[in-house]
Coordinates of C-alpha atoms in Angstrom, one line a residue:
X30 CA 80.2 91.9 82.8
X31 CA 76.8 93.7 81.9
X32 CA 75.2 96.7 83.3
X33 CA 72.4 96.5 84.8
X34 CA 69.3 98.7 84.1
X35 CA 67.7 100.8 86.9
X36 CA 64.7 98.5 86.6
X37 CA 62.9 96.6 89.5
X38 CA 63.5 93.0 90.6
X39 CA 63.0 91.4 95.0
X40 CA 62.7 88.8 98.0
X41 CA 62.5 86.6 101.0
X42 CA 60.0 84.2 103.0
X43 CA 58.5 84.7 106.1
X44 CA 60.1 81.6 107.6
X45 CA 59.5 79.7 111.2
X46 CA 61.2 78.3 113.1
X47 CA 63.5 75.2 111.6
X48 CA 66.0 73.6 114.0
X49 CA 69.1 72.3 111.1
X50 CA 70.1 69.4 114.1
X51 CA 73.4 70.1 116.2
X52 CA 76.0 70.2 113.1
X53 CA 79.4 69.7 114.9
X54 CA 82.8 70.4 114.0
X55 CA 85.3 67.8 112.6
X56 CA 87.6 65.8 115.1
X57 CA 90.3 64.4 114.4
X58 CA 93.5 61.9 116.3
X59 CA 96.5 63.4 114.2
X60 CA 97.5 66.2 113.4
X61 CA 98.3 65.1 109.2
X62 CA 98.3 66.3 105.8
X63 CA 97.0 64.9 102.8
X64 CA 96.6 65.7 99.0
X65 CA 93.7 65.6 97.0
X66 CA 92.7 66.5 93.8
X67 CA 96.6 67.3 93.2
X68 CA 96.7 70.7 94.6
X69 CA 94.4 70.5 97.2
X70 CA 96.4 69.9 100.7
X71 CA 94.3 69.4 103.9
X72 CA 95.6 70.2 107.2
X73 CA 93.9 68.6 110.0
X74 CA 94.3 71.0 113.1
X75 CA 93.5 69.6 116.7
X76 CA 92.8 72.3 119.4
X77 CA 92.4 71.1 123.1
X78 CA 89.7 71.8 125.1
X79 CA 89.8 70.2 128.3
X80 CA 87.9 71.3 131.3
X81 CA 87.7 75.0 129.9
X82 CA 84.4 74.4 128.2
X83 CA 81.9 72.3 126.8
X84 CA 82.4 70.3 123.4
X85 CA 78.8 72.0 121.7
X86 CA 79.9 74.4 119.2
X87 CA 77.9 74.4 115.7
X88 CA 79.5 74.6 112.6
X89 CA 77.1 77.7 111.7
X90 CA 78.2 79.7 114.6
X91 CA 81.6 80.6 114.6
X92 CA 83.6 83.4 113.0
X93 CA 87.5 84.2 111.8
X94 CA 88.6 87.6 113.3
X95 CA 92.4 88.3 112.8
X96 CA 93.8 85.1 114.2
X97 CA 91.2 84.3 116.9
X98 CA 88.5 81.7 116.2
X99 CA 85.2 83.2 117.4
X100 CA 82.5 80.2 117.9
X101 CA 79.2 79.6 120.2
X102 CA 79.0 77.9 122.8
X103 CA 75.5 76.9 123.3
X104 CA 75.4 74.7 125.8
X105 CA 77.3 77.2 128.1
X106 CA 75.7 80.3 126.4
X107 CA 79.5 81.8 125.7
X108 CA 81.6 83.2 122.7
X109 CA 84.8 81.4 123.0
X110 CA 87.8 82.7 121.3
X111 CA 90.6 80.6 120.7
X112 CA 94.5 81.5 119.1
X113 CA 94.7 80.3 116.0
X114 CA 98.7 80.7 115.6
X115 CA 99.2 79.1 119.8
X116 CA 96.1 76.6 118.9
X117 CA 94.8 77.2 122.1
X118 CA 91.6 78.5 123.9
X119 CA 92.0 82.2 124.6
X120 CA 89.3 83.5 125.8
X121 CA 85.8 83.1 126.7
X122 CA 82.9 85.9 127.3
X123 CA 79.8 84.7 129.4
X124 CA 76.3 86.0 128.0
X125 CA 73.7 86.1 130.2
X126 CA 70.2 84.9 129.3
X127 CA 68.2 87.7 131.1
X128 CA 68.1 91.3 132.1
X129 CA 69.9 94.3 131.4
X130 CA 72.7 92.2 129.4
X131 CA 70.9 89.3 128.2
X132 CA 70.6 87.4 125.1
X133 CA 68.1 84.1 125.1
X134 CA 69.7 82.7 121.8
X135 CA 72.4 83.7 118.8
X136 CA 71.8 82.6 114.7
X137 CA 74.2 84.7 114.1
X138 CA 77.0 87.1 114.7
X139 CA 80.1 88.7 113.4
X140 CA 83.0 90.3 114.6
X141 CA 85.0 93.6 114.0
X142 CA 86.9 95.6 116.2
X143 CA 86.2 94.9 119.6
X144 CA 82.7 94.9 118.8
X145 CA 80.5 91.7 117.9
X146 CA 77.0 91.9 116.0
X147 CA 74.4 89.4 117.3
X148 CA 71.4 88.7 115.4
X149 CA 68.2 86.0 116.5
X150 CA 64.8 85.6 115.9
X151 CA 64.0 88.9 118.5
X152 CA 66.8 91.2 118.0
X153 CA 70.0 93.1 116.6
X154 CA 72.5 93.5 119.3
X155 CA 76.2 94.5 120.0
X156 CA 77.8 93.1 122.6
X157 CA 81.7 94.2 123.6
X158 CA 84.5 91.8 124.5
X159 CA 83.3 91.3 128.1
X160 CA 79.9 90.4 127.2
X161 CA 78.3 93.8 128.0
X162 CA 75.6 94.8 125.7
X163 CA 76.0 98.3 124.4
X164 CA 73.2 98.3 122.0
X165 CA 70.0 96.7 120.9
X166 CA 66.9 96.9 118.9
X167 CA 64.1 94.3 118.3
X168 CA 62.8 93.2 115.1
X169 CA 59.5 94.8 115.9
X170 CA 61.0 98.0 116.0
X171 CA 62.9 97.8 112.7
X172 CA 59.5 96.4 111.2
X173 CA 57.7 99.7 112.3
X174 CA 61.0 101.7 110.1
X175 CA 59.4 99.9 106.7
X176 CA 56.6 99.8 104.8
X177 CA 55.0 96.8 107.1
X178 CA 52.8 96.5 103.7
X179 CA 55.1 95.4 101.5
X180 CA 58.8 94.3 103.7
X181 CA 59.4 92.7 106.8
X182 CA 62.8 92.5 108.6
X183 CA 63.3 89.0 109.6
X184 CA 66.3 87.6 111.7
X185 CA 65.8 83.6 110.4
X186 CA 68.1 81.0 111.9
X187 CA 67.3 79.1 108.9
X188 CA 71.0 78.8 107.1
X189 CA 73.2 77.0 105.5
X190 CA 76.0 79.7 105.7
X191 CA 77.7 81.7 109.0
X192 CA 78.1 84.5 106.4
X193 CA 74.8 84.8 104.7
X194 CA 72.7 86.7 107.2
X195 CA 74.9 89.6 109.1
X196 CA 77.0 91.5 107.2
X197 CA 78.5 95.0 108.8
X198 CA 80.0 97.5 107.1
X199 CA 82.8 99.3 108.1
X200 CA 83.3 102.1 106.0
X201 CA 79.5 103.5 106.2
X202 CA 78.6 102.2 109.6
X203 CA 75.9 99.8 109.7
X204 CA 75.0 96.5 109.0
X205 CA 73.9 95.4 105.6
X206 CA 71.2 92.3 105.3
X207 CA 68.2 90.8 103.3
X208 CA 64.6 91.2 103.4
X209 CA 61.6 89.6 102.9
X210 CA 58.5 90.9 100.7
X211 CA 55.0 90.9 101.7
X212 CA 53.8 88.3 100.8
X213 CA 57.0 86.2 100.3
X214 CA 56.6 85.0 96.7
X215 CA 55.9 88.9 95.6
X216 CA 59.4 90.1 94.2
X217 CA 58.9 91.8 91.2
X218 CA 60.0 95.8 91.4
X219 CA 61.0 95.3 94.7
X220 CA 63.9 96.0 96.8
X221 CA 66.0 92.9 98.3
X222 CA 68.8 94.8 100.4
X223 CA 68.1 97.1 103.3
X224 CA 71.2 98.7 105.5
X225 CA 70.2 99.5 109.6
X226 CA 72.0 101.8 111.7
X227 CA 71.9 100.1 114.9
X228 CA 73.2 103.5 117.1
X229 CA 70.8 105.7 115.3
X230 CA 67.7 103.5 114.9
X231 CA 67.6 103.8 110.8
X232 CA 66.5 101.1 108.2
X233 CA 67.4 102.2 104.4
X234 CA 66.3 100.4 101.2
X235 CA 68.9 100.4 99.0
X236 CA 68.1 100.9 95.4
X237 CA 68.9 96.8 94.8
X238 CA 66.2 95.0 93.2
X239 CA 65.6 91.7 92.4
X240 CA 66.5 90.0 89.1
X241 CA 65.1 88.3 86.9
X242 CA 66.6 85.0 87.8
X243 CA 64.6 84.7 90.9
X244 CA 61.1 86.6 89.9
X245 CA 60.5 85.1 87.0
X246 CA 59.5 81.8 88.7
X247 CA 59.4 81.0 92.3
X248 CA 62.4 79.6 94.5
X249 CA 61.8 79.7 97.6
X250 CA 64.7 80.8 100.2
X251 CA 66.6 80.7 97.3
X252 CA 65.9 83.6 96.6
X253 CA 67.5 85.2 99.8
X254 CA 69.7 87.7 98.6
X255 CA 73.4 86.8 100.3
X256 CA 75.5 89.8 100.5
X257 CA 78.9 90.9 100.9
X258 CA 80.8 94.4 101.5
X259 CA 84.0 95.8 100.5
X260 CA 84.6 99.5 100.4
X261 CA 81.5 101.3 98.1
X262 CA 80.4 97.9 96.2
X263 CA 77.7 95.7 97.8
X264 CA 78.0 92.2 96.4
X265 CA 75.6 90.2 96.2
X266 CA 74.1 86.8 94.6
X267 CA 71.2 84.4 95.3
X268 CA 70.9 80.5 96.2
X269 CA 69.4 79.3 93.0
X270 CA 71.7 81.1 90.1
X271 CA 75.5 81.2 89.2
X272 CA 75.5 84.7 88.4
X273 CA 77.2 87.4 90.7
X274 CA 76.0 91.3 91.0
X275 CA 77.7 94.3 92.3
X276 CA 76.1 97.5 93.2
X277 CA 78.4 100.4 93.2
X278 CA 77.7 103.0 96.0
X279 CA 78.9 106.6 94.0
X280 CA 77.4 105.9 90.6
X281 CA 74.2 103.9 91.9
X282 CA 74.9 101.4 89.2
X283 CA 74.4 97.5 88.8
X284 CA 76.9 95.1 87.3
X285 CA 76.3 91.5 86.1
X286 CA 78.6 88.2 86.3
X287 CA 78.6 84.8 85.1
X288 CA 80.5 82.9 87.1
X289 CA 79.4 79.6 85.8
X290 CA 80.2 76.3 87.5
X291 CA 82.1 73.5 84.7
X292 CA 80.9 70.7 87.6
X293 CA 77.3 71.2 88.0
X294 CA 74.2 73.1 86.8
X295 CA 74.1 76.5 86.7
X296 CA 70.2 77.4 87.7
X297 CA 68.9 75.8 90.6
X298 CA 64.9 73.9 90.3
X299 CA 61.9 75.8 90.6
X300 CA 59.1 75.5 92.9
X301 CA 55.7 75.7 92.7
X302 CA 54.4 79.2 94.6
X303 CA 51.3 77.4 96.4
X304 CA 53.8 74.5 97.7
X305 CA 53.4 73.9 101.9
X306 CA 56.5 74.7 104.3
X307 CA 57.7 71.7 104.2
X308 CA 58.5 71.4 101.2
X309 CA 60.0 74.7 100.6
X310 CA 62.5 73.5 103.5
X311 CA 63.2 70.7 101.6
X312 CA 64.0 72.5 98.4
X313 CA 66.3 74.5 100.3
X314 CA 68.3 72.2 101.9
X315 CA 68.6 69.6 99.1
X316 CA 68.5 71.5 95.9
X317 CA 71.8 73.2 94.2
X318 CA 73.0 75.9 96.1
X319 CA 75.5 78.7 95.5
X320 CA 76.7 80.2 98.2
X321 CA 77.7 84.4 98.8
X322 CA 80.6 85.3 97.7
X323 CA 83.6 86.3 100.3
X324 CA 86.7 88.1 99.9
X325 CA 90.0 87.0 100.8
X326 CA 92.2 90.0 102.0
X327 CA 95.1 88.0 102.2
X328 CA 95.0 87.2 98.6
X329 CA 92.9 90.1 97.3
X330 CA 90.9 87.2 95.4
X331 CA 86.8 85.9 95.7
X332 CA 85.5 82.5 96.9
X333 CA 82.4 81.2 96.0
X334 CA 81.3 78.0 97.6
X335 CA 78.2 75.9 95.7
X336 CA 77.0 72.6 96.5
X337 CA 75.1 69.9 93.7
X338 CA 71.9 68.4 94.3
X339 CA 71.4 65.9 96.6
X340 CA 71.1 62.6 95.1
X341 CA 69.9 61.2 98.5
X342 CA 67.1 63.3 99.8
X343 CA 67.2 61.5 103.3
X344 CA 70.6 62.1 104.0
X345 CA 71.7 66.1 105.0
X346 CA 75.3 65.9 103.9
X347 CA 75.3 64.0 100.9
X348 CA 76.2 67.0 98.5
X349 CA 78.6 67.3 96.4
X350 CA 80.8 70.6 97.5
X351 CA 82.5 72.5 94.9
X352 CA 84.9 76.1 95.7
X353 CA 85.2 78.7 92.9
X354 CA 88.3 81.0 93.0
X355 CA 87.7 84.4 91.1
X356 CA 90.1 87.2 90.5
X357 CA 89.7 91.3 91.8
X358 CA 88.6 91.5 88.0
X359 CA 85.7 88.7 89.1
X360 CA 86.9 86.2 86.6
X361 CA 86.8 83.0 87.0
X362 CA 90.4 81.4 87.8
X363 CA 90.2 77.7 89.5
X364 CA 87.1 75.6 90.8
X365 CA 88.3 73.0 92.7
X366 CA 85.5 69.9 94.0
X367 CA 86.3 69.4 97.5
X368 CA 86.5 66.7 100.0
X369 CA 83.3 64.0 100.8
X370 CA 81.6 65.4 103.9
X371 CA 82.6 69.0 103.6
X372 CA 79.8 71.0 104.8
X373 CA 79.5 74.9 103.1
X374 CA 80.6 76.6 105.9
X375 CA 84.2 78.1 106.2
X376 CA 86.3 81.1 107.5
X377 CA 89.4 83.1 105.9
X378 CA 92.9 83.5 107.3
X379 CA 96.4 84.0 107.0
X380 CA 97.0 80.0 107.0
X381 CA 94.7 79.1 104.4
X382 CA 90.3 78.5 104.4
X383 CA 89.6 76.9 107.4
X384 CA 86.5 74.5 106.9
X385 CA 84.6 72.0 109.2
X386 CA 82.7 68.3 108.6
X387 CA 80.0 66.6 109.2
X388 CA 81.8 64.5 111.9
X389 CA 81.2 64.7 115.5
X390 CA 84.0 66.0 118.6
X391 CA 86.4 64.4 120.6
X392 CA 85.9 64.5 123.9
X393 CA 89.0 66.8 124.9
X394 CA 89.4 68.6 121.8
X395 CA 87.8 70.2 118.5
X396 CA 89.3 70.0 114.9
X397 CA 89.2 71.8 111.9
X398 CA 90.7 71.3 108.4
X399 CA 92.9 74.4 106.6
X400 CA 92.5 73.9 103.3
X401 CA 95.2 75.7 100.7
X402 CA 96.2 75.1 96.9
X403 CA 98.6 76.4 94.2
X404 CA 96.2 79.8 94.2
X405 CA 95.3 79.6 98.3
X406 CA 99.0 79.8 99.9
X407 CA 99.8 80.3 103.2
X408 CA 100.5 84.3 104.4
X409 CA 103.0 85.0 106.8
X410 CA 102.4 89.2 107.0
X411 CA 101.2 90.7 110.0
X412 CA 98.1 92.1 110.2
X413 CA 97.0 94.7 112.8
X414 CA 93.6 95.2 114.8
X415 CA 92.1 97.4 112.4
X416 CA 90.2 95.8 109.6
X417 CA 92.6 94.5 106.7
X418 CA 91.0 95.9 103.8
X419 CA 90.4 99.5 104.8
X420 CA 93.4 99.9 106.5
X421 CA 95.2 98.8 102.8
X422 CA 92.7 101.2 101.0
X423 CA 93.6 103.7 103.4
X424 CA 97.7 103.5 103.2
X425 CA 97.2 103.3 99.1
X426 CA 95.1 106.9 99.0
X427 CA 97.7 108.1 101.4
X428 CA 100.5 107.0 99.0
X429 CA 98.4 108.6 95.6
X430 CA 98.1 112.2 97.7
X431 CA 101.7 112.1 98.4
X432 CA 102.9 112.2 95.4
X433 CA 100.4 115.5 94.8
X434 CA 101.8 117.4 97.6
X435 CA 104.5 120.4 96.6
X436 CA 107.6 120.3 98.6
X437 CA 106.6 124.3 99.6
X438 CA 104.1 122.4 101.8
X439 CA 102.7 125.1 104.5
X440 CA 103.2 122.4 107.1
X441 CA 105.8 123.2 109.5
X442 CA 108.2 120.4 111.1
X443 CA 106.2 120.9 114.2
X444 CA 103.0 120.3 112.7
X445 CA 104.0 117.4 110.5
X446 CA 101.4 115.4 108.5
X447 CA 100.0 112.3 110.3
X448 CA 99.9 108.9 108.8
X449 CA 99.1 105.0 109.3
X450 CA 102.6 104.3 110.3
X451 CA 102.9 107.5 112.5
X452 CA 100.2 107.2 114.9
X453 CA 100.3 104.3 116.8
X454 CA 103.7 105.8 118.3
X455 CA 102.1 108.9 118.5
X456 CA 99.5 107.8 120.8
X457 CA 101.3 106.1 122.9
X458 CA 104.2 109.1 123.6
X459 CA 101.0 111.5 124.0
X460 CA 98.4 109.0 126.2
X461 CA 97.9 110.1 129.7
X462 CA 95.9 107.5 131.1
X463 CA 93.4 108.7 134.0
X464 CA 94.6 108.0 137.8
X465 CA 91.5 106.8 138.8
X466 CA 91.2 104.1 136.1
X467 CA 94.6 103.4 136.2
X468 CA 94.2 102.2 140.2
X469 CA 91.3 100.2 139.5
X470 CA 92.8 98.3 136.0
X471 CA 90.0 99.9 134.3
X472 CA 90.6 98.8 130.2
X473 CA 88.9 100.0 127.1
X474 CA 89.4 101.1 123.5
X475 CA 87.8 104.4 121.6
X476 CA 88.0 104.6 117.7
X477 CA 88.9 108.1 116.5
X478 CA 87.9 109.4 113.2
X479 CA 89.0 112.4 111.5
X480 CA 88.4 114.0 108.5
X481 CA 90.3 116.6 106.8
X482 CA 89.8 119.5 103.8
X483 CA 91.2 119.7 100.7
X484 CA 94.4 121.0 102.2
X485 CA 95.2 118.2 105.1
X486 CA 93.5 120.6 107.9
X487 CA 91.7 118.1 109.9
X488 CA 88.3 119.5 110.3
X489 CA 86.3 117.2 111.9
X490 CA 87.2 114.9 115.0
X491 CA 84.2 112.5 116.6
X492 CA 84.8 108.9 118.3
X493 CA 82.9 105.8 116.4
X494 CA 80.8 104.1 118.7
X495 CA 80.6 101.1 116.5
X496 CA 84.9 100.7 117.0
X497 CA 84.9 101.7 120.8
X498 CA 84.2 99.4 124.0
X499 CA 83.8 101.7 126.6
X500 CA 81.3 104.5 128.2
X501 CA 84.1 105.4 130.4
X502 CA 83.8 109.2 130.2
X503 CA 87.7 110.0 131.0
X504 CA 89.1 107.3 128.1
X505 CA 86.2 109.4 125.7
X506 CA 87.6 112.8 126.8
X507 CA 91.6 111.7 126.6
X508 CA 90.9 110.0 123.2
X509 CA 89.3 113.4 121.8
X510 CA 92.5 115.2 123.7
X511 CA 95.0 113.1 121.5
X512 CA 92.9 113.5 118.3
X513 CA 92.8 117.1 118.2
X514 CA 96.8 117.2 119.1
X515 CA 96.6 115.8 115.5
X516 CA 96.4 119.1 113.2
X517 CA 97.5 117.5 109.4
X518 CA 96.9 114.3 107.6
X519 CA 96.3 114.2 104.0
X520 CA 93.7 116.5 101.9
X521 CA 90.2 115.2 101.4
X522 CA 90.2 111.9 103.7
X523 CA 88.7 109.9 106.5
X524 CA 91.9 108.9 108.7
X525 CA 90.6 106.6 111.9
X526 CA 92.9 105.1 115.1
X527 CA 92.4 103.5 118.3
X528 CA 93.5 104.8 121.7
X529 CA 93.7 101.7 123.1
X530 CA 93.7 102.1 127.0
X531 CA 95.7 99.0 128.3
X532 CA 97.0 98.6 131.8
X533 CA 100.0 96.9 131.1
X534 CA 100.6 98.5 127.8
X535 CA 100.8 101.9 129.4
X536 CA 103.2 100.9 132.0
X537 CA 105.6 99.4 129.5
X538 CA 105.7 102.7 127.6
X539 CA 106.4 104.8 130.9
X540 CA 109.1 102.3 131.7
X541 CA 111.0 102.9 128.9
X542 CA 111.0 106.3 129.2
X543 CA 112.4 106.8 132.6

C-alpha cells in the first residue's frame, strides 16, 4: 500500500452517442453444471418468461438487489424484477415515455431500498417501485452547479460495465460518479470524482485527483474513473491500469494498490491526444481493460474483473476475461481466467456471481450462469431489506458500545435501549395504520433516522427521502409518531428503520393479537 500525496491528478471525454449493438443474455436448454479450470463450477440457470414480457433485456442493464434480479426491458420500456431463489418473474413496473412520470431512455440505474437511480443522456432520476418518479434533475442543471470552464457532468451510455457509471451512497446520501475535464484530454491537477445530492440540487468535487497513470499520457475513456462505495472509503480505479486507490472520507487521505494481473499486462496502450472519435471508441472497446472493483457482502471480499486485448479487432467478444479475488486487507488472493464468451458484466448474491454471454435468448426463457469456486461459496443466511453492509456495520458499533455501558445505566426498564433486533417488533406492536389508507389498500414505506448524544438520548428524528416511497402525509406523520416513542439507542450513533405500511402485513399483526 502507498500513500498518496495531496497532489493533483483528472478525467473524462465528452463522448456521443455510441450504440454497443443489443448484447443479450445467455440461453440455455438445461439446467447443468460443469467444471472448469478445477474450481470453477458454472451453473446454468433457466428463468421462464412466457407471455409476461418481451425477450429484449441487455446485458448492461440489469442489477442484483437482495434476491430479485432487476433488468430493462427496452422494447416494453419496463424494469422487470424477477425471484432469484423461486426463479420466476416477480414483478414488473411500467415507465412511461412522456409527461409528468416519464423517462425516454435508461443507461443506467441502480437499486437500493425501494428506490431506483436512473441515469441517461438528459437526466438523474428516482423512480419508486410503482414507476412514479419522485425526483429529477437534468444534466444542464448539474452543469450550471460546476465550473462549465473546466468540468462537465456527462450521463454517457458508452459502457462496458452495469456498475461503472451510478454509484449511490447510502451512508452520506447521494450518488457518487465521474466527470469529464474541459477539454477531455486536460487532466492534470484536476478533480475526477464529484458526489450530487439529487433532493437538494448539490454537485461536490471531492478532493480525488487524477494519477499519474492516466495524465501522463493520453487514454482515452480509459481514463474514466470507476468508483465504488463502502462506508467512508471511495474506491476507485481506471480502465487502463492495474492499480486500485482508496480515498478515506475522515482523514482526506489517498491510498495506493497494486493489484497486478499474473495473466496479462498490467498498463493498458496509449493513444495519441489528436486521434478522431473513432478511434478512441476503438481503443476502448478493444484494448485491456480493468474493470471497477465491487464488494461482495456475502464474503466481505473484492472482485475485480479485467479483460486482455483483443487479438481480433473485428470481433466484439473475442477477449480474454480474467476475475481477481482480493481480501478486506486488498491483497490479492485468487485470479481465476474465466469461461470463452464471458462478457464483463456480472452481479453479486447469496448463490454465487451471477454472469451473462454473448449468446442470444430463447424464445420462452432467459438464462444466466452462477459462477462460484473454492473462495466464492454459496451463502445460505438471510438478509433483510436494509442494505447488507451498513446494517452489519451498524450491529458491530452497537456490540463495541455495549460493552462501554455501566450496569448503573440511567435507563429505566420502561425506557429500554433500542436496537437492530428490537425494532422491527417494535414497530409493528406500536403501528397504527390510518383508516383512510387502510380502506383504499393504500401501501408505502418511510425510512427513519435517528441520531443520538453521547449518552443514548436520541436527539434528532427526520425521515430519509432517499429510503421512503411515499408522499402520503398520514404514513410521514405515523412514521415520525413511532420514532419519537423511541427515547434510547446507543451513545454517539446514526440508528435508521423502516415503517413499512403493508396492507396485509398489518392485518396479520392485529390478528394475532385478538
Amino acid at each position: 500500500m502507498i500513500r498518496i500525496p495531496k497532489t493533483s491528478y483528472h478525467i473524462f471525454c465528452n463522448w456521443t452517442k455510441l450504440l454497443l449493438g443489443t448484447l443479450f443474455l445467455c440461453s440455455c436448454e438445461n439446467h447443468q453444471k460443469i467444471s472448469l479450470n478445477q474450481n470453477l463450477m458454472i451453473d446454468t440457470i433457466n428463468i421462464s418468461i412466457g407471455d409476461s414480457c418481451l425477450q429484449t433485456y441487455t446485458s448492461l442493464r440489469n442489477r442484483v438487489c437482495e434476491d430479485k434480479l432487476y433488468c430493462f426491458n427496452k422494447i416494453q420500456h419496463s424494469i422487470d424484477i424477477f425471484n432469484l431463489s423461486t426463479q420466476k418473474l416477480s414483478n414488473q413496473i411500467k415507465i412511461e415515455h412522456e409527461g409528468a412520470n416519464g423517462i425516454t431512455n435508461i443507461d443506467a440505474f441502480c437499486v437500493y431500498g425501494d428506490s431506483i437511480f436512473i441515469q441517461n443522456e438528459t437526466s438523474y432520476t428516482i423512480i419508486n417501485h410503482q414507476g412514479k418518479i419522485i425526483k429529477k434533475i437534468s444534466r444542464e442543471k448539474l452543469n450550471n452547479l460546476i465550473d462549465n470552464n473546466e468540468y462537465s457532468i456527462f450521463p454517457t451510455n458508452i459502457t462496458l460495465s452495469n456498475f461503472e457509471n451510478l454509484i449511490f451512497d447510502n451512508k452520506h446520501d447521494e450518488l457518487i460518479i465521474p466527470i469529464n475535464t474541459v477539454p477531455p484530454s486536460n487532466l492534470k491537477g484536476k478533480n475526477c470524482i464529484a458526489t450530487i445530492d439529487i433532493k437538494k440540487e448539490i454537485v461536490n468535487l471531492l478532493p480525488i485527483y487524477f494519477p499519474p497513470t492516466v495524465t501522463d499520457k493520453y487514454y482515452g475513456k480509459l481514463s474514466t474513473a470507476q468508483i465504488l462505495s463502502k462506508g467512508d472509503s471511495i474506491i476507485y480505479n481506471f480502465g487502463n491500469s492495474s492499480k486500485i486507490y482508496i480515498y478515506n472520507r475522515r482523514n482526506k487521505e489517498t491510498y495506493e494498490y497494486d493489484i497486478k494481473s499474473n495473466f496479462t499486462d498490467n498498463l493498458s496502450e496509449d493513444l495519441d491526444k489528436n486521434v478522431n472519435t473513432k478511434k478512441i471508441f476503438d481503443h476502448y472497446l478493444h484494448s485491456l481493460f480493468f474493470h471497477n472493483i465491487q464488494y461482495d457482502p456475502y464474503r466481505d471480499c473484492y472482485y475485480r474483473i479485467h479483460t486482455n486485448k483483443n487479438n481480433n479487432p473485428s470481433a466484439f467478444n473475442d477477449k480474454e476475461t480474467f476475475l481477481t479475488i482480493i481480501n478486506s486487507n486488498f491483497e490479492k488472493t485468487d485470479e481465476i481466467k474465466l469461461p470463452e464468451n464471458t462478457y464483463p458484466i456480472y452481479n453479486i448474491s447469496a448463490n454465487g456471481l451471477i454472469f451473462f454471454t454473448m449468446i442470444g435468448l430463447q424464445e420462452d426463457s432467459f438464462s444466466y450462469i452462477n459462477l462460484t469456486t473454492d473462495n466464492i461459496n454459496k451463502i445460505t443466511k438471510n438478509y433483510t431489506q436494509l442494505d447488507t453492509t451498513q446494517k452489519s456495520e451498524q450491529i458491530i458499533k452497537e456490540e463495541k458500545i455495549k460493552k462501554t455501558i455501566l450496569p448503573s445505566s440511567k435507563h429505566s426498564k420502561k425506557d429500554s435501549i433500542m436496537t437492530t433486533d428490537k425494532i422491527n417488533s417494535f414497530v409493528r406492536e406500536n403501528m397504527i395504520y390510518p383508516q383512510e389508507e387502510l380502506k383504499q389498500n393504500i401501501e408505502g414505506y418511510v425510512l427513519i433516522i435517528l441520531e443520538s448524544d453521547s449518552t443514548g438520548n436520541v436527539i434528532s428524528h427526520r425521515i430519509s427521502e432517499t429510503g421512503t416511497t411515499t408522499d402520503n402525509e398520514n404514513f410521514r406523520k405515523e412514521a415520525l409518531r413511532i420514532a419519537h416513542l423511541v427515547k434510547y439507542i446507543y451513545p454517539n450513533i446514526t440508528f435508521f428503520f423502516h415503517v413499512p405500511f403493508l396492507v396485509d402485513r398489518y392485518f396479520e399483526t392485529h390478528k394475532k393479537e385478538s
